[in-house]
Coordinates of C-alpha atoms and ligand atoms in Angstrom, one line a residue:
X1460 CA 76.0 96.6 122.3
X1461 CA 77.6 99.3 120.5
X1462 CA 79.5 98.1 117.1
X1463 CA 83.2 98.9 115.9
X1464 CA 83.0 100.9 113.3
X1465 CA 85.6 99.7 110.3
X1466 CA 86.7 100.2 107.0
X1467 CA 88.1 97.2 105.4
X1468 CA 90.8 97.7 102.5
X1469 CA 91.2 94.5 100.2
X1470 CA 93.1 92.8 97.9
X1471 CA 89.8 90.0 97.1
X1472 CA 91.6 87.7 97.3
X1473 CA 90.3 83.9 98.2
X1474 CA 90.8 85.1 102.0
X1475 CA 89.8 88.3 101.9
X1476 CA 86.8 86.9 100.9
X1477 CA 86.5 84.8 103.5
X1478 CA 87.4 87.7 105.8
X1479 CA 84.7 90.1 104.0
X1480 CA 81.9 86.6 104.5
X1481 CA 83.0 87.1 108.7
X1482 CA 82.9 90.6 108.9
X1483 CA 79.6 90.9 107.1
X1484 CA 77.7 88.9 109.0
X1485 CA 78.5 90.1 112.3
X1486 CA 76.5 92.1 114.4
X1487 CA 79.6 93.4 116.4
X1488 CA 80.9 95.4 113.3
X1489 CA 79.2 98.4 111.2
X1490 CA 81.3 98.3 107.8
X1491 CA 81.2 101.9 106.8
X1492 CA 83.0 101.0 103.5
X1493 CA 85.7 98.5 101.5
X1494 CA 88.4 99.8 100.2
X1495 CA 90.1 97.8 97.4
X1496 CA 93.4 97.6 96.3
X1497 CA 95.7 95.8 93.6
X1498 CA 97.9 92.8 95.2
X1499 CA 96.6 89.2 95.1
X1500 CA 95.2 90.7 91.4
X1501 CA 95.2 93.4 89.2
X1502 CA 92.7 96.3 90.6
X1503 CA 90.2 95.2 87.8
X1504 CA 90.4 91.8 89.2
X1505 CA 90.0 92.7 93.0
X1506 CA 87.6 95.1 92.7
X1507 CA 85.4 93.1 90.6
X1508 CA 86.1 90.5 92.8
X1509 CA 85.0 92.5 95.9
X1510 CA 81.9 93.9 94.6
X1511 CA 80.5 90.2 93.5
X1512 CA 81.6 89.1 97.1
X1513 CA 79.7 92.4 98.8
X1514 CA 76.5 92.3 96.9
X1515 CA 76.4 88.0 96.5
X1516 CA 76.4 87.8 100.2
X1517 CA 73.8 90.3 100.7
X1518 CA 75.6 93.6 101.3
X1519 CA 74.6 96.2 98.6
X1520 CA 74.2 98.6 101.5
X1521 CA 77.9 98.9 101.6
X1522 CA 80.4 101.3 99.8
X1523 CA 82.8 99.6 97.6
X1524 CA 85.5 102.4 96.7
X1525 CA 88.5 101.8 93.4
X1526 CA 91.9 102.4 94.9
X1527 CA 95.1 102.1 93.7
X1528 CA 96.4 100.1 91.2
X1529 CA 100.3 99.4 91.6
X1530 CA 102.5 99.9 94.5
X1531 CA 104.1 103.1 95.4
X1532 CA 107.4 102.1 94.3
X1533 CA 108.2 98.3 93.4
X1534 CA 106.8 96.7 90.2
X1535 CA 103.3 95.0 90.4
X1536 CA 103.0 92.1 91.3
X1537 CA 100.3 89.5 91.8
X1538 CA 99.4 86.0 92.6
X1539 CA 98.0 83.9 90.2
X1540 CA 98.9 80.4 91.3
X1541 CA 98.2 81.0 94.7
X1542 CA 94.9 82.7 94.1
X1543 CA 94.3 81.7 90.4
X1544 CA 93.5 84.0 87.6
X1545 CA 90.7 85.5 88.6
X1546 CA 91.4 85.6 92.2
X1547 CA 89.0 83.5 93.9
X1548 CA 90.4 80.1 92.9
X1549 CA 87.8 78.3 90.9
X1550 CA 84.9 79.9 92.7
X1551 CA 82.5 81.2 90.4
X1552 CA 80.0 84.7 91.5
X1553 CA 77.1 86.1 89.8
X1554 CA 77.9 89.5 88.3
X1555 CA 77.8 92.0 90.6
X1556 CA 74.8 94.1 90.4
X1557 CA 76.4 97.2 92.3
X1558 CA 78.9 100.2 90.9
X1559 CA 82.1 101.2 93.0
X1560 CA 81.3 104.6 94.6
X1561 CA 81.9 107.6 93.0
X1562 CA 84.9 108.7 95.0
X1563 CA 88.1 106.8 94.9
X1564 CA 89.5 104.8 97.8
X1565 CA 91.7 107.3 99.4
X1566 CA 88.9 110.2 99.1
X1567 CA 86.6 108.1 100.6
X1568 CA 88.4 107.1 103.4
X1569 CA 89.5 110.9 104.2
X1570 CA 85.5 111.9 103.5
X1571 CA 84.5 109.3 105.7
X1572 CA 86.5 109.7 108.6
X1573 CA 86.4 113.4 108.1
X1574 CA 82.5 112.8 108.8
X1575 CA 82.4 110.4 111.1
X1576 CA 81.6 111.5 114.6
X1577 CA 83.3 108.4 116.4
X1578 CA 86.6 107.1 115.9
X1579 CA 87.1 104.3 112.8
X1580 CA 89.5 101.1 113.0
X1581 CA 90.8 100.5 109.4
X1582 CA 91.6 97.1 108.3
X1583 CA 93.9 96.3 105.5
X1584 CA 94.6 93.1 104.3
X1585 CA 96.3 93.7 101.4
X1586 CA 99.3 95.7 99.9
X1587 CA 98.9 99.0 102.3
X1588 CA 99.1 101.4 98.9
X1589 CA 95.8 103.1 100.0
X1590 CA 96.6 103.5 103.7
X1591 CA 100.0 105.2 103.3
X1592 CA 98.4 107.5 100.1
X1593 CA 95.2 108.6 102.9
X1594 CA 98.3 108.9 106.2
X1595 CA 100.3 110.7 103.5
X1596 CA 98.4 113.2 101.6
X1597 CA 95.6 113.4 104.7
X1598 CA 97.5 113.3 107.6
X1599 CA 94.8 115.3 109.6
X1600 CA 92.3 111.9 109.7
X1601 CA 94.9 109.8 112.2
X1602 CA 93.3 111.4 114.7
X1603 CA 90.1 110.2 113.4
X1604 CA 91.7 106.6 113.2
X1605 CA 90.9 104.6 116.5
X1606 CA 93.9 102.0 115.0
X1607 CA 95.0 99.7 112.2
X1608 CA 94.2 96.2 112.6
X1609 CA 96.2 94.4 109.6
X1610 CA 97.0 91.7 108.2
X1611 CA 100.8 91.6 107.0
X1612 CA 104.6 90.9 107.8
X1613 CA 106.0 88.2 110.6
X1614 CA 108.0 88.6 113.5
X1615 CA 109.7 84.8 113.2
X1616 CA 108.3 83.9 109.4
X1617 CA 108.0 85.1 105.7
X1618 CA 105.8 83.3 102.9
X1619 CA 107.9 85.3 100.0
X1620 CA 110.9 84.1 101.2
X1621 CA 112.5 83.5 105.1
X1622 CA 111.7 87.1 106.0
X1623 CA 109.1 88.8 103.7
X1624 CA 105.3 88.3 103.9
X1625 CA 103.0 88.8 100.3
X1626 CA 101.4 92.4 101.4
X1627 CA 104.3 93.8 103.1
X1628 CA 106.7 92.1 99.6
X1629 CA 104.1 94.0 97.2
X1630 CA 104.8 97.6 98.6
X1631 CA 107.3 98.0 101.1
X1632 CA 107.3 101.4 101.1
X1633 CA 103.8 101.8 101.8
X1634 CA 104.0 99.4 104.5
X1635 CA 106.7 101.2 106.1
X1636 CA 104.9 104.8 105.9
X1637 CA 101.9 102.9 107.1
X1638 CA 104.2 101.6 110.7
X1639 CA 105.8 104.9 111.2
X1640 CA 102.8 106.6 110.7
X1641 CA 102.1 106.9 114.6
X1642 CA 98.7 105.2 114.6
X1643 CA 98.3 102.2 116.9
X1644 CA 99.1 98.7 114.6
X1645 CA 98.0 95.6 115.4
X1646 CA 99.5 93.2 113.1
X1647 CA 98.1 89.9 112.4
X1648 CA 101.3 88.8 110.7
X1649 CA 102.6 85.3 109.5
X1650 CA 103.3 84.2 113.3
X1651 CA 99.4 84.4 114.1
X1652 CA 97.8 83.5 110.4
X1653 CA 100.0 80.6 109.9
X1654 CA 98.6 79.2 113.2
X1655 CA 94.9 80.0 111.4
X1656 CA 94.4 77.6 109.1
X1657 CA 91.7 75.6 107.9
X1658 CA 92.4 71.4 107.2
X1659 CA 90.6 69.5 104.1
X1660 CA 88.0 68.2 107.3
X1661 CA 87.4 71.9 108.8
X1662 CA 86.6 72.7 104.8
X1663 CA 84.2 70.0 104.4
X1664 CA 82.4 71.2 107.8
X1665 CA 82.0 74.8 106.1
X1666 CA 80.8 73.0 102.9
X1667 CA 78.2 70.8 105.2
X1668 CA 76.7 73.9 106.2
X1669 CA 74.9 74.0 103.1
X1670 CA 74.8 77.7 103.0
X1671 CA 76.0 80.1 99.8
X1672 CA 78.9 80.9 101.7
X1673 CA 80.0 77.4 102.8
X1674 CA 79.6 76.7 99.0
X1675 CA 81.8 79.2 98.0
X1676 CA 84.2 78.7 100.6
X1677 CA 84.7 75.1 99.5
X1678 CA 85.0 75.8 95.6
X1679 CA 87.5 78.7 96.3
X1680 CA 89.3 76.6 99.3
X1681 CA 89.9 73.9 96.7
X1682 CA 93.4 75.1 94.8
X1683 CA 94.4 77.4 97.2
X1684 CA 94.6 74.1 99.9
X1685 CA 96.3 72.5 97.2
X1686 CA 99.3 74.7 97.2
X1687 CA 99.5 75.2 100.9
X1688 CA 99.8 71.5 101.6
X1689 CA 102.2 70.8 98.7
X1690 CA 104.0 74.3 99.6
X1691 CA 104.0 74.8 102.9
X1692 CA 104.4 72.9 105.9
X1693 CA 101.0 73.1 107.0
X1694 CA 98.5 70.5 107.0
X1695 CA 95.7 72.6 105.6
X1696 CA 95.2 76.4 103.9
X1697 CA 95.9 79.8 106.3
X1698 CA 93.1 82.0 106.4
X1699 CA 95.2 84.9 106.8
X1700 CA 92.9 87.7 106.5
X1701 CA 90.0 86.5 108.4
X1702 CA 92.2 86.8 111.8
X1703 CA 92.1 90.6 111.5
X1704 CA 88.5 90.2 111.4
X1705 CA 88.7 87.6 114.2
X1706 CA 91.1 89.9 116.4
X1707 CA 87.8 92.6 116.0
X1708 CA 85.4 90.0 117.3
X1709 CA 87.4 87.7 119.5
X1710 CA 90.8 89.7 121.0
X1711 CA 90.5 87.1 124.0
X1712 CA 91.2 84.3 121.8
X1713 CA 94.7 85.9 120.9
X1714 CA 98.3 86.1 122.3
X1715 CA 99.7 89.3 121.4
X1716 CA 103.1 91.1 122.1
X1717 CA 103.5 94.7 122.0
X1718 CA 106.4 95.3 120.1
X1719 CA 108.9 98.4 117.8
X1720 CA 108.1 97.2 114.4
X1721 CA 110.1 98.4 111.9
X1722 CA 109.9 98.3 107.7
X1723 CA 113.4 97.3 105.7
X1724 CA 113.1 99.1 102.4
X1725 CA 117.3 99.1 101.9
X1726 CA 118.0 95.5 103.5
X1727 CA 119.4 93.4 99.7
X1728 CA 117.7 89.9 101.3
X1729 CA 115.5 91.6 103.5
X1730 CA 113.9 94.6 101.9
X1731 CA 110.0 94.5 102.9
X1732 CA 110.6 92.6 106.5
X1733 CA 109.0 93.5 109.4
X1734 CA 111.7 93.6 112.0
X1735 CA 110.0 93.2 115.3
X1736 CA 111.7 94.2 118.3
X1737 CA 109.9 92.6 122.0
X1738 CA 113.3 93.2 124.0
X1739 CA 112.5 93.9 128.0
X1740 CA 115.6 96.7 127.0
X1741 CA 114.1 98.1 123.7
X1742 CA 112.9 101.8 124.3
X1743 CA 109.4 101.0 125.1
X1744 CA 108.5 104.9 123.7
X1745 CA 108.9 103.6 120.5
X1746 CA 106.5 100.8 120.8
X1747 CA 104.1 101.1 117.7
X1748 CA 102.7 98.0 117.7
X1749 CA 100.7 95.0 119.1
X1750 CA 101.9 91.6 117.4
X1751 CA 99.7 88.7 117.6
X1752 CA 101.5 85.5 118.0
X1753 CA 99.0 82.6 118.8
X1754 CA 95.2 81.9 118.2
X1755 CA 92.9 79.0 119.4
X1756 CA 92.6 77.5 116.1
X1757 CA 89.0 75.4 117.3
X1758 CA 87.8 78.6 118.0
X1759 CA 88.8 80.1 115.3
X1760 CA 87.1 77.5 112.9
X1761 CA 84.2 77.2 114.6
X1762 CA 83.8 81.2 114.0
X1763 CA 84.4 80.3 110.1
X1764 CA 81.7 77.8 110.1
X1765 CA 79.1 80.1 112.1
X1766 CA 79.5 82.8 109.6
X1767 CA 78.8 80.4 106.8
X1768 CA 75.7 78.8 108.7
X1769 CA 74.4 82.8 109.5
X1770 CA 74.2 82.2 105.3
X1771 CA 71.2 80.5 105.4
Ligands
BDR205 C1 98.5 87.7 102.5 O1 98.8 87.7 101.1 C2 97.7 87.2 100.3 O2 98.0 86.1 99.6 C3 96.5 87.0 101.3 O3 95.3 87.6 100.8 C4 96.9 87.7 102.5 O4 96.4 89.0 102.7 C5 99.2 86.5 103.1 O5 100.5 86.6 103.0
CA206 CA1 94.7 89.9 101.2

């Protein structure tokens, strides 16, 4: 079976770890890189973050590449008692053993696709600072782009507040070059992600698989469920960045709508929505997106705790 070729751009990130601990393992993707961006933490935070996660988990082999460090336009900000300090909650990782590549993210995703012979699906799960820098200063590689698959925004939902979701929140503007970009978008937004979490039970099951990865999972589930049961109205954590991953490996297990998604960067109680228009009388030319609406959560956590137990 031939493998999807991805880049993944982080914000590491108690999710995007878990997202990075499904992707890695699987034999359907070849990871030619990770991009890393500042959003859930400072850059130094995420990137150090995502090169313990990479090379703890067994993937020196990958490129790990410094993006940017702020958002294009709005002030920085990050998300410390959702994530805690460090980023990964009270999870604790070796040091990482491996350097970020030499180039920085945006170089290395224009080099790469540049040189890639086959089409590459980006996946950014973060603040999309690095995507709209490569779409804006490189706008030669969309054709080498076979789509974005991201997580970010909501059709029906915000997390921020009753509109805005955390990536889209952090830079708007990117978010919005990113969507009217012309490159085929599927969004894993709120409506899908909030549908994908994981209960204190479905924790314990990754825990019992007595693998590194269930370990970490646990430790770095612990404060993070915390917050989303006393915060939110769900009875256990989202896993909001592992569905992009999941939408690579299992796009049968998804209800989608295709969609005009557009960015609000003027809106004063909406600036950094994702306004979703599915009308049967929208102009269906316009369509730049695939939204994902509904998962089968089972599935979806059994998929969590095989990727733990392919730890062993
Ligand atoms: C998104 O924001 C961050 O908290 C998560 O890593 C995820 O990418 C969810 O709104
Ligand atoms: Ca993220």
């Amino acid at each position: 079976m031939k493998k999807i070729p991805v880049i993944m751009d982080v914000d590491t990130g108690i999710d995007d770890a878990v997202a990075l601990i499904l992707a890695m393992q699987s034999d359907k993707l070849d990871i030619k890189g990770v991009t890393v961006v500042a959003g859930n933490q400072t850059l130094d935070k995420t990137l150090h973050n995502t090169l313990s996660v990479v090379d703890y988990f067994g993937r020196k082999d990958i490129p790990v590449a410094k993006g940017c460090d702020s958002p294009l336009v709005r002030a920085q900000y990050v998300d410390p008692a959702t994530h805690g300090e460090s980023g990964l909650g009270t999870a604790k990782l070796p040091q990482p053993s491996i350097q970020p590549h030499h180039l920085d993210a945006v170089t290395f995703l224009k080099e790469t696709l540049e040189n890639s012979e086959e089409k590459i699906t980006l996946v950014p799960v973060g603040p999309l600072t690095n995507i709209a820098l490569l779409l804006t200063c490189y706008p030669h590689v969309k054709e080498k782009i076979e789509k974005i698959v991201m997580m970010g925004g909501g059709a029906f939902e915000g997390n921020m507040n009753a509109v805005e979701e955390f990536n889209i929140f952090v830079d708007p503007e990117a978010a919005k070059i990113v969507f009217d970009s012309g490159v085929d978008i599927v969004m894993c937004g709120l409506d899908i992600t909030m549908k994908s979490y994981t209960t204190w039970d479905d924790i314990m099951r990754l825990k019992a698989t007595g693998t590194k990865a269930g370990d970490f999972c646990a430790e770095a589930f612990g404060v993070y469920y915390n917050r989303y049961v006393s915060n939110s109205r769900l009875p256990g954590c989202a896993v909001h960045d592992a569905v992009a991953v999941t939408y690579l490996l299992h796009p049968e297990w998804i209800k989608t709508e295709k969609g005009r998604v557009k960015v609000d960067i003027e809106g004063a109680n909406s600036y950094g929505a994702t306004v979703c228009d599915f009308r049967p009388c929208r102009d269906k030319s316009k369509d730049n997106a695939l939204v994902c609406l509904d998962i089968d959560r089972d599935k979806f956590v059994d998929l969590l705790v095989r990727a733990c137990e392919s730890y062993k």
